[in-house]
C-alpha positions as a printed Julia matrix, in Angstrom:
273×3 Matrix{Float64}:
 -10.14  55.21  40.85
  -6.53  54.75  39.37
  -5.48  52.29  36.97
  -3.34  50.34  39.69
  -6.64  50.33  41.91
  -9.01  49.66  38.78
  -6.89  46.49  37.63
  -6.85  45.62  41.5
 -10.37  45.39  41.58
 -10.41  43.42  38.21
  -8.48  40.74  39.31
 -10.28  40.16  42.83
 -13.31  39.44  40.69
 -11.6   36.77  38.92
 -10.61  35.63  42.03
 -13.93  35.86  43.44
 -15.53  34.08  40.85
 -13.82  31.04  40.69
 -13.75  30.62  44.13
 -17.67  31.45  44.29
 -17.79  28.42  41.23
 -15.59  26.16  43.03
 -17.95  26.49  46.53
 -20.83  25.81  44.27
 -19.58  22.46  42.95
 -18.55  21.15  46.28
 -21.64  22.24  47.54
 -23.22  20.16  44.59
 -21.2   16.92  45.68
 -22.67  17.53  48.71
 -25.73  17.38  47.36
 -25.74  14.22  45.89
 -23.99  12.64  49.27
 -20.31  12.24  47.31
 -18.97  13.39  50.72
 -21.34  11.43  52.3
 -23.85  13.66  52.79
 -27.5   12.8   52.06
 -28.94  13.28  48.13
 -30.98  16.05  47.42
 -34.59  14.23  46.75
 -34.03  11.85  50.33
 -33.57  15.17  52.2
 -36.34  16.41  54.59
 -38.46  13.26  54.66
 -38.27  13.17  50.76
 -40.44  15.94  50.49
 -37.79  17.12  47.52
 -38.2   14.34  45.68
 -40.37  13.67  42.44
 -43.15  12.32  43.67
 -43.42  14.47  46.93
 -46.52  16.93  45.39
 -48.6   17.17  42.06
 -45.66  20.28  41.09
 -42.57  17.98  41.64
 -40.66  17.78  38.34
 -39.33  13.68  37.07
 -35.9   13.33  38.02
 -34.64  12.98  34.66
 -35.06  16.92  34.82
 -32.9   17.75  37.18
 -30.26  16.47  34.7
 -30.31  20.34  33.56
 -28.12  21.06  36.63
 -24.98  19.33  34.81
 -25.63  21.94  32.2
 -25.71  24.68  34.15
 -22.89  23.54  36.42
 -20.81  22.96  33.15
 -21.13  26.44  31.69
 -20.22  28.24  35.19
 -17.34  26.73  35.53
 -16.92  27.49  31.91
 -17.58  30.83  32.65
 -15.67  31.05  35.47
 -12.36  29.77  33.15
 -13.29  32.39  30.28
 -13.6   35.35  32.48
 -10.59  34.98  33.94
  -8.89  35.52  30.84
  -6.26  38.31  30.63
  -8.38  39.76  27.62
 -12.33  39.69  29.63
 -10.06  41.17  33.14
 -11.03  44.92  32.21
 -14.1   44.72  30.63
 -17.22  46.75  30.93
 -19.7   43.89  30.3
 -17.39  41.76  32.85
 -17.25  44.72  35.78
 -21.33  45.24  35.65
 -21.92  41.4   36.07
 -19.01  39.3   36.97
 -19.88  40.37  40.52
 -23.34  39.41  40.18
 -22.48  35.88  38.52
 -20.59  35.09  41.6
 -23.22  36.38  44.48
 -25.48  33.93  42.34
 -22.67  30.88  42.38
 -22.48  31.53  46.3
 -26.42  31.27  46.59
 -26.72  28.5   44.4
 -23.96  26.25  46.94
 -25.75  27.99  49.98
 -28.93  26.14  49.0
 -27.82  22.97  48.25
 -26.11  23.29  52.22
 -29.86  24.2   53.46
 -31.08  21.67  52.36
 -28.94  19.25  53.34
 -28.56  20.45  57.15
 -31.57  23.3   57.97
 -35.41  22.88  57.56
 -37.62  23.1   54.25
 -38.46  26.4   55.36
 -34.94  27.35  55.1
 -34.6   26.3   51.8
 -37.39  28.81  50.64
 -35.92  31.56  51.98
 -32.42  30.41  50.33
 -34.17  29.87  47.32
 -36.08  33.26  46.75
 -33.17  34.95  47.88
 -31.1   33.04  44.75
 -34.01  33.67  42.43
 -33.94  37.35  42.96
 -30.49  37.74  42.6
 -29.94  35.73  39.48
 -33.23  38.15  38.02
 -31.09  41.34  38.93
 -28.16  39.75  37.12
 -30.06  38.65  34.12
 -31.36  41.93  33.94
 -27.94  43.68  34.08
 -26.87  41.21  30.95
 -30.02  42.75  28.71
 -29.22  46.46  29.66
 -25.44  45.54  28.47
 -26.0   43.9   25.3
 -24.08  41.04  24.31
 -20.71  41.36  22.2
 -19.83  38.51  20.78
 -20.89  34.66  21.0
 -19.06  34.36  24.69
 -20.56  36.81  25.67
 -24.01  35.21  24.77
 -23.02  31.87  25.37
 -21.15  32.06  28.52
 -22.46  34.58  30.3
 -26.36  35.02  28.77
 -27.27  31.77  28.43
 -25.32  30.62  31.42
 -27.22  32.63  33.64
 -30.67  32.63  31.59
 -31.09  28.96  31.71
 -30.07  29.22  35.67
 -32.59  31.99  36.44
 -35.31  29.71  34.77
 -34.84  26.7   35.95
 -34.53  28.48  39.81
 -37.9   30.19  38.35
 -39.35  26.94  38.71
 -37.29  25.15  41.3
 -38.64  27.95  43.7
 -42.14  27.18  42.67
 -41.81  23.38  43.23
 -39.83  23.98  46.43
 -42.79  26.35  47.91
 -45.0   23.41  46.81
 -43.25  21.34  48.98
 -42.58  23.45  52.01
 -46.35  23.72  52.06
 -47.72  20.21  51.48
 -45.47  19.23  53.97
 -45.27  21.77  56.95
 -48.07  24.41  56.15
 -51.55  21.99  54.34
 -50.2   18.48  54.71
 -53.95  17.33  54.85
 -55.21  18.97  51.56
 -57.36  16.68  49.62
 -56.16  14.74  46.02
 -58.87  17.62  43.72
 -57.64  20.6   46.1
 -54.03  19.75  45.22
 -54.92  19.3   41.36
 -56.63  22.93  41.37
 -54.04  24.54  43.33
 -51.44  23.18  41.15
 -53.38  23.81  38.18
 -53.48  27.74  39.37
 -49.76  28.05  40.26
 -48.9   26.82  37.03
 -51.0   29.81  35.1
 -48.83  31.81  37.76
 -45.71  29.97  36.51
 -47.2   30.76  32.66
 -47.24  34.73  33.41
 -43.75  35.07  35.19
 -41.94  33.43  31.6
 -44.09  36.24  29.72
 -43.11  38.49  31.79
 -39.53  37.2   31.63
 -40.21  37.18  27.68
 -41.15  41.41  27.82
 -38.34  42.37  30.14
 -35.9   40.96  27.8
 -37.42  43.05  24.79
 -34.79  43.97  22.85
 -32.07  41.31  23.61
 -30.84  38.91  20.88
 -32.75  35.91  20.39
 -30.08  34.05  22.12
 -30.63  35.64  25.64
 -34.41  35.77  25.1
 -34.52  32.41  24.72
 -32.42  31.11  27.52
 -34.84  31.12  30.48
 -37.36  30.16  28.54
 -35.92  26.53  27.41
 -34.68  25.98  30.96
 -38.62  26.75  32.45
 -40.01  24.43  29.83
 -37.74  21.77  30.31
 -38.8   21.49  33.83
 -42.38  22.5   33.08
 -42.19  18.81  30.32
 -40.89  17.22  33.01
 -43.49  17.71  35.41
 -45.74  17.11  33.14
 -44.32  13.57  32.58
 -44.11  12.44  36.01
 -47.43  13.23  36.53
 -48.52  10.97  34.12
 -46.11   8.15  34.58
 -45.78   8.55  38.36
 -47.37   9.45  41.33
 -49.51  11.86  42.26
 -51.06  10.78  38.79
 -52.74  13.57  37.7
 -53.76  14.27  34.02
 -55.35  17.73  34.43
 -51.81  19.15  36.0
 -49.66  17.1   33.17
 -51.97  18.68  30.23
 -51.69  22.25  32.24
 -47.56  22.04  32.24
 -47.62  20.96  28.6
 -49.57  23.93  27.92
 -47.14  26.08  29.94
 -44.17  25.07  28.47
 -45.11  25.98  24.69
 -46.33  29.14  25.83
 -43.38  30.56  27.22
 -41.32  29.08  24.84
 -43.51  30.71  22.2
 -43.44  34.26  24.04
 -39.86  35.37  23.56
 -39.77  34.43  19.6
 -43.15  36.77  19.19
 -42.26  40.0   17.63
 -44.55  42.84  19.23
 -45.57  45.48  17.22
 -43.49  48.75  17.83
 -45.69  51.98  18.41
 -45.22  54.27  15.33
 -43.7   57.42  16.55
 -46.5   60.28  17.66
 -46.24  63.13  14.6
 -45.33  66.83  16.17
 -46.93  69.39  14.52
């Protein structure tokens, strides 16, 4: 590829990405029924909202949204920057960052005009492409605090708190169209099991970010936990009330937050003789 086509390219991914950021915010005011559209947790009989199943996070955690929402579009402003248009680190993921803008908006426009079952499949779909984007980030190590800032941490604390969005949103797709009858004690186990699940998917976010700076190992983590407290909370404030599941998510949370500050040992090298 020539320089003309290369630089081409370069600036239709700045393009792309703040259009891609721009979609997801409207798609967010949609979301909370500024264009008088329906809010999020009174969508699909409520079945979204906090006290829909045992898994449901408080509201005050969705709160992490503004966050996340105010680092993409920081993101998108920084990247398109005359100085970030050519680089490496920006070509490998800028693309990526976008798709996962795109997915983000296409949820929030599920939910508020398809079925729950739609919003699964638009939520799995989002989770997988913001892993294969945070994965791209570790393989192409940081180089400087924007870098970790707006780009690692922007999408870290994304991927985990869609980690556990997905989980609660499966929750509720099933409660509500798959086992609506399940008993109060079935509901505690089950959600007492998915949450060990939840447990061993931010460890194994924790080992696939071996070798990343603290600051990108980190991310996901935070964003999980914060939900995970959360849920936790409501649980014991709200309804369902169910200790067993609040104690289980407090658990949770300081285990994966613990996970990505552990230093594992590295395997002396094998002597050749």
């Amino acid at each position: 590829m020539n320089a003309a086509a290369r630089s081409g390219s370069d600036l239709a991914r700045q393009i792309v990405v703040i259009s891609a950021v721009v979609f997801m915010i409207i798609a967010a005011m949609v979301g909370v029924g500024l264009f008088g559209g329906t809010n999020v947790r009174d969508l699909q009989g409520g079945a979204l909202d906090a006290d829909a199943t045992v898994l449901a996070p408080g509201r005050q955690a969705f709160s992490i949204w503004s966050v996340i929402y105010l680092l993409m579009i920081a993101y998108a402003v920084w990247q398109a920057l005359p100085g970030q248009r050519a680089r490496q680190r920006q070509r490998r993921a800028g693309w990526w960052i976008a798709l996962t803008a795109v997915l983000n908006g296409l949820w929030l426009l599920t939910a508020q005009f398809l079925n729950l079952f739609a919003t699964v499949v638009a939520i799995v779909i989002l989770l997988v492409a913001l892993a294969a984007t945070y994965r791209l980030l570790v393989l192409v190590p940081a180089e400087g605090w924007g870098d970790r800032i707006l780009m690692d941490v922007t999408v870290g604390m994304h991927l985990g708190w869609v980690s556990l969005a997905t989980v609660a949103n499966v929750t509720a797709w099933l409660a509500a169209d798959v086992v609506p009858d399940l008993d109060a004690r079935t509901q505690v186990v089950w959600g007492v099991i998915v949450l060990i699940v939840v447990a061993l998917v931010g460890l194994g976010i924790a080992l696939g970010t071996r070798g990343a700076g603290i600051v990108t190992r980190t991310a996901p983590a935070l964003a999980m936990a914060w939900g995970l407290v959360w849920i936790g909370v409501a649980r014991l404030t709200g309804q369902p009330h169910t200790v067993g599941v609040a104690v289980t998510a407090f658990i949770v949370a300081v285990v994966i937050v613990a996970a990505p500050l552990v230093r594992l040992p590295q395997r002396s090298p094998v002597a050749v003789r």
